[in-house]
Each structure stands twice: as structure tokens, then as C-alpha cells.
């Protein structure tokens, strides 16, 4: 194995450090990455576009800077994949749909992409997504569904809507990639593809240059090999952007410095799940083992119930999401439904069936529920909540029920404007990844990542890449 291959397998931070130390080069890293994509993408269907020549040119420029003693930033020379609802200059943003094929190429990078380029990251391609990012299973009947890399025999769901990025990182094609999370779309593919996924707090990262689904819930976040890689990528993206007013007044956070502080002295709420939700025994066992490890490391675990059921948050989030989806993309559902996938058309069009009075009542109810949930954590001295990311491992594509919401354990964080991290823990006996989720109040991202790093340490580090 070459040095480039070795450090890429270790992740983004290790790759940048190796380039900085002169043990490898940005060009060698890019060539290794492109070779991996060429060898695996036909089967995995992770990338919709590979920017080979652009990536080589950028790598050569970074190596020239390195030769002059200049270092672009903490991701100097690190390959990154971009979910195809996020603008990359000179590339069409398809959002997983043929309905956007007539649009011109993006004139500029999205804010988040420009921030990563400024830190030295190299965009190597754009990844598949659920159509208009509206779906948690990761399915796309129009553009094709990426293949979960952890089962070579059965096509299992990758999780969505950041499906291609989850597969690309989970398979080791790239060390980091962009996802977006409106109801779980970073954390679901993270859990099912065996990566770390950070759903950033609302208002922490600008959505400028990203195709919207529901701006009251949309967030940008990384999928990465390790918690540290995710924290570094998120750190690079932070900053107030006038083009996205949600970022006004966001605090300056250090997401990296406290990662190794551990959990001693923290109070973690083990979230009570709704009666009737069936949790796979392997998921329950892995979650319980990781939670016990946190307790052994010094955390105090308490059982806690949120003021409303998970189903109530999930349903309310879905209703508001559909109305906003209809606002942004409803013309397609009305005028060209045959050009959309069946379920994208139903979800987007469903927003027209929700009366304005019901929508505004939902907005008011949400404000009250946010206040109540935040007060609950403060009153009980709870630093963060822990729960599984999903009730079950990735199912076979043939078993998907598109009427069901796989984000029953994730949507409440978007609804409450909180942050969340999914970190892989012990896999099932057949090798399917299982996600452990940490959820914390808005702008407590550093705390959520710190706890996630403790989980990662407790289970022996990042999940091994699939063979």
C-alpha cells in the first residue's frame, strides 16, 4: 500500500498531516482517490460526476504552494465529495432530478464549498442524492440508488438524502464529504454506511448555494471517517454569511479543542423511546454497551422523556417540511409530476393539502415545543441526549416502505433546531453498521462532538472500511 493510500484510509486529518510533513503529496492523494472511485463507482453508484482533471490541477497548485512553504489550511490536499444539491462552480446542480437538467452550471461555489477550498480541500466529484433531498431511505428511482458498501451480496439502502456521500465515505472512496440534514439526512446515511455524521445546529453553517427543501430545518454537515475529521470539517465551514440570515449572531465555536476531554462529570439523558417502536436487538445491544462505556468513563446516565413523543415531533416536522417543499418545488409536482419520481412528487405535492391555518398553527406550536424541550434539559442539568440513530440496520432495497419515515429517531433534532452526531458502534453479527446518536441543544455542537469522540474511543475507533 502506498503512503497516499495508507493516510487516506486513516482519514482527512491524517492525510493533511502527511502532505504537510512531505510523506506524500496532494497529487498522489488525488490520483489514489480517483483510482478508487474508478474501481468502485460502477458498483456503488456514489458519484454522479467525477471532476478528475479539475482535481488534478488543484492538487498540483497545492503542491506548488507546499514547495514554497505555504500551507492552505487544515484540509490542505484532502479530497472531498459534494452532495449534488450543493453548488460547485462550473457544474450543474441536479438535486437528483432530471427536472434540473436544463439549468446552467453554477456560477460560483456554495458558501460551504468555498470555505473548504479555502482550507485546502480538493473537490473530486459530486454525489448522488434523493430527489430534491426529500427522503430518508436514500432511494432514487430516477437517478439510481447508491449501494450500501457493507453488503456485497444484497443491495441495501444507503440512507438519505445524502446517500451518495454516505456511500463514498463509508466505502473509503473519499475521507470526507458534504451532506445536508433536514430530518436526518446526514445521520441516517452515517448510521447505515458506518461513518460519523454531524448535523450542525441551525444557524451555524450557511446554506447559500444549496437547493432548499425546508429552510426552517435545512442544515449542512459533514460525513467523515472519524469524529475528529467531522469536527475539523465543520469548524472550517463556520462563519456568518449575509446571504443566509440564519447565521446572523451565531456564536464563534471551537469544535476541535475539547474533543479529548471525555465525559466525566457530564449528565447524559438516555432518551425514552415511544412505546411500540421496535428496536432491532443488535441495535439495542450495541447502544446499551456504548452507553455503559460512557457511564464507566464517568458520565451520569439518567432516563428522560421529552415533553412530546418522537412521533409527534416527527409528524409535525414532516407537515411543515412538506409545505416548504411545495413552496420551493411545488410547480414541478403540479405541472410535471411525471418527470419526478413517484415519492418525490407525493411528498412535495403533499404540502398543497395542508391548510394555511394548520401550517401557522404548526409554526406556533413548534415555538412552544422548542421552549419546553430546552427548559427540560436545563431544569434537569442534562448536557446531551443519547439514543440509537435508527431503530434497525440498513434494510434491503426490496424491503423499503416509502410510506414509513426512517428518521423517527432523528427528525426531532431538526424540529427543535438542535445539533446531533451519529457515530458508528459495534456492527451486527453480519457486519452491518449501527449508529449511536448524541443530540444536544442549539450551538452545543462542541459538546455533542466531544461525547461522540468518547463513544468512538470506547468502541475502539472508527469502524473498519468494508473489504
GROMACS .gro file of N, CA, C and O in nm, residues 43 46 49 52 119 130 133 208 224 248 327 351 365 378 395 401 421 429 440 452 460 464:
model
   88
   43UNK      N    1  -2.011  -0.006  -0.931
   43UNK     CA    2  -2.091  -0.092  -0.843
   43UNK      C    3  -2.166  -0.012  -0.738
   43UNK      O    4  -2.284  -0.037  -0.710
   46UNK      N    5  -2.203   0.591  -0.624
   46UNK     CA    6  -2.195   0.701  -0.529
   46UNK      C    7  -2.185   0.836  -0.597
   46UNK      O    8  -2.252   0.933  -0.558
   49UNK      N    9  -2.089   1.272  -1.083
   49UNK     CA   10  -1.988   1.341  -1.163
   49UNK      C   11  -1.854   1.331  -1.093
   49UNK      O   12  -1.845   1.354  -0.972
   52UNK      N   13  -1.211   1.481  -1.241
   52UNK     CA   14  -1.075   1.430  -1.237
   52UNK      C   15  -0.972   1.536  -1.274
   52UNK      O   16  -0.875   1.560  -1.200
  119UNK      N   17  -0.964   2.617   0.290
  119UNK     CA   18  -0.887   2.539   0.388
  119UNK      C   19  -0.801   2.433   0.320
  119UNK      O   20  -0.734   2.355   0.389
  130UNK      N   21  -3.110   1.171  -0.291
  130UNK     CA   22  -3.253   1.154  -0.310
  130UNK      C   23  -3.305   1.277  -0.384
  130UNK      O   24  -3.258   1.389  -0.364
  133UNK      N   25  -3.371   1.600  -0.223
  133UNK     CA   26  -3.332   1.571  -0.084
  133UNK      C   27  -3.450   1.535   0.004
  133UNK      O   28  -3.444   1.550   0.126
  208UNK      N   29  -2.628   2.911   0.176
  208UNK     CA   30  -2.621   2.982   0.048
  208UNK      C   31  -2.557   2.892  -0.058
  208UNK      O   32  -2.452   2.833  -0.036
  224UNK      N   33  -1.784   1.172   0.765
  224UNK     CA   34  -1.639   1.158   0.777
  224UNK      C   35  -1.605   1.023   0.836
  224UNK      O   36  -1.689   0.953   0.893
  248UNK      N   37  -2.680   3.493   1.124
  248UNK     CA   38  -2.656   3.618   1.196
  248UNK      C   39  -2.656   3.592   1.347
  248UNK      O   40  -2.748   3.531   1.401
  327UNK      N   41  -4.368   2.494  -0.145
  327UNK     CA   42  -4.337   2.634  -0.176
  327UNK      C   43  -4.218   2.643  -0.272
  327UNK      O   44  -4.223   2.718  -0.370
  351UNK      N   45  -4.766   1.903   0.034
  351UNK     CA   46  -4.773   2.030   0.103
  351UNK      C   47  -4.894   2.113   0.064
  351UNK      O   48  -4.941   2.197   0.141
  365UNK      N   49  -4.699   2.616   1.742
  365UNK     CA   50  -4.678   2.500   1.830
  365UNK      C   51  -4.531   2.465   1.839
  365UNK      O   52  -4.482   2.431   1.948
  378UNK      N   53  -3.240   2.200   3.069
  378UNK     CA   54  -3.179   2.292   3.166
  378UNK      C   55  -3.223   2.257   3.307
  378UNK      O   56  -3.141   2.248   3.399
  395UNK      N   57  -3.188  -0.186   0.565
  395UNK     CA   58  -3.270  -0.293   0.509
  395UNK      C   59  -3.238  -0.311   0.361
  395UNK      O   60  -3.180  -0.223   0.296
  401UNK      N   61  -4.028   0.051   0.265
  401UNK     CA   62  -4.164   0.102   0.268
  401UNK      C   63  -4.158   0.254   0.261
  401UNK      O   64  -4.127   0.321   0.359
  421UNK      N   65  -2.498   1.417   1.641
  421UNK     CA   66  -2.387   1.343   1.582
  421UNK      C   67  -2.421   1.195   1.586
  421UNK      O   68  -2.464   1.143   1.690
  429UNK      N   69  -2.394  -0.891   1.381
  429UNK     CA   70  -2.314  -1.012   1.353
  429UNK      C   71  -2.283  -1.031   1.205
  429UNK      O   72  -2.183  -1.094   1.170
  440UNK      N   73  -2.780   1.743   2.117
  440UNK     CA   74  -2.759   1.849   2.216
  440UNK      C   75  -2.828   1.977   2.170
  440UNK      O   76  -2.858   1.994   2.051
  452UNK      N   77  -1.935   1.222   2.129
  452UNK     CA   78  -1.918   1.127   2.019
  452UNK      C   79  -1.776   1.073   2.014
  452UNK      O   80  -1.754   0.954   1.988
  460UNK      N   81  -1.332   0.144   2.021
  460UNK     CA   82  -1.208   0.106   1.953
  460UNK      C   83  -1.176   0.181   1.827
  460UNK      O   84  -1.095   0.134   1.746
  464UNK      N   85  -1.400  -0.021   1.079
  464UNK     CA   86  -1.313  -0.058   0.967
  464UNK      C   87  -1.386  -0.043   0.833
  464UNK      O   88  -1.508  -0.065   0.824
   0.00000   0.00000   0.00000
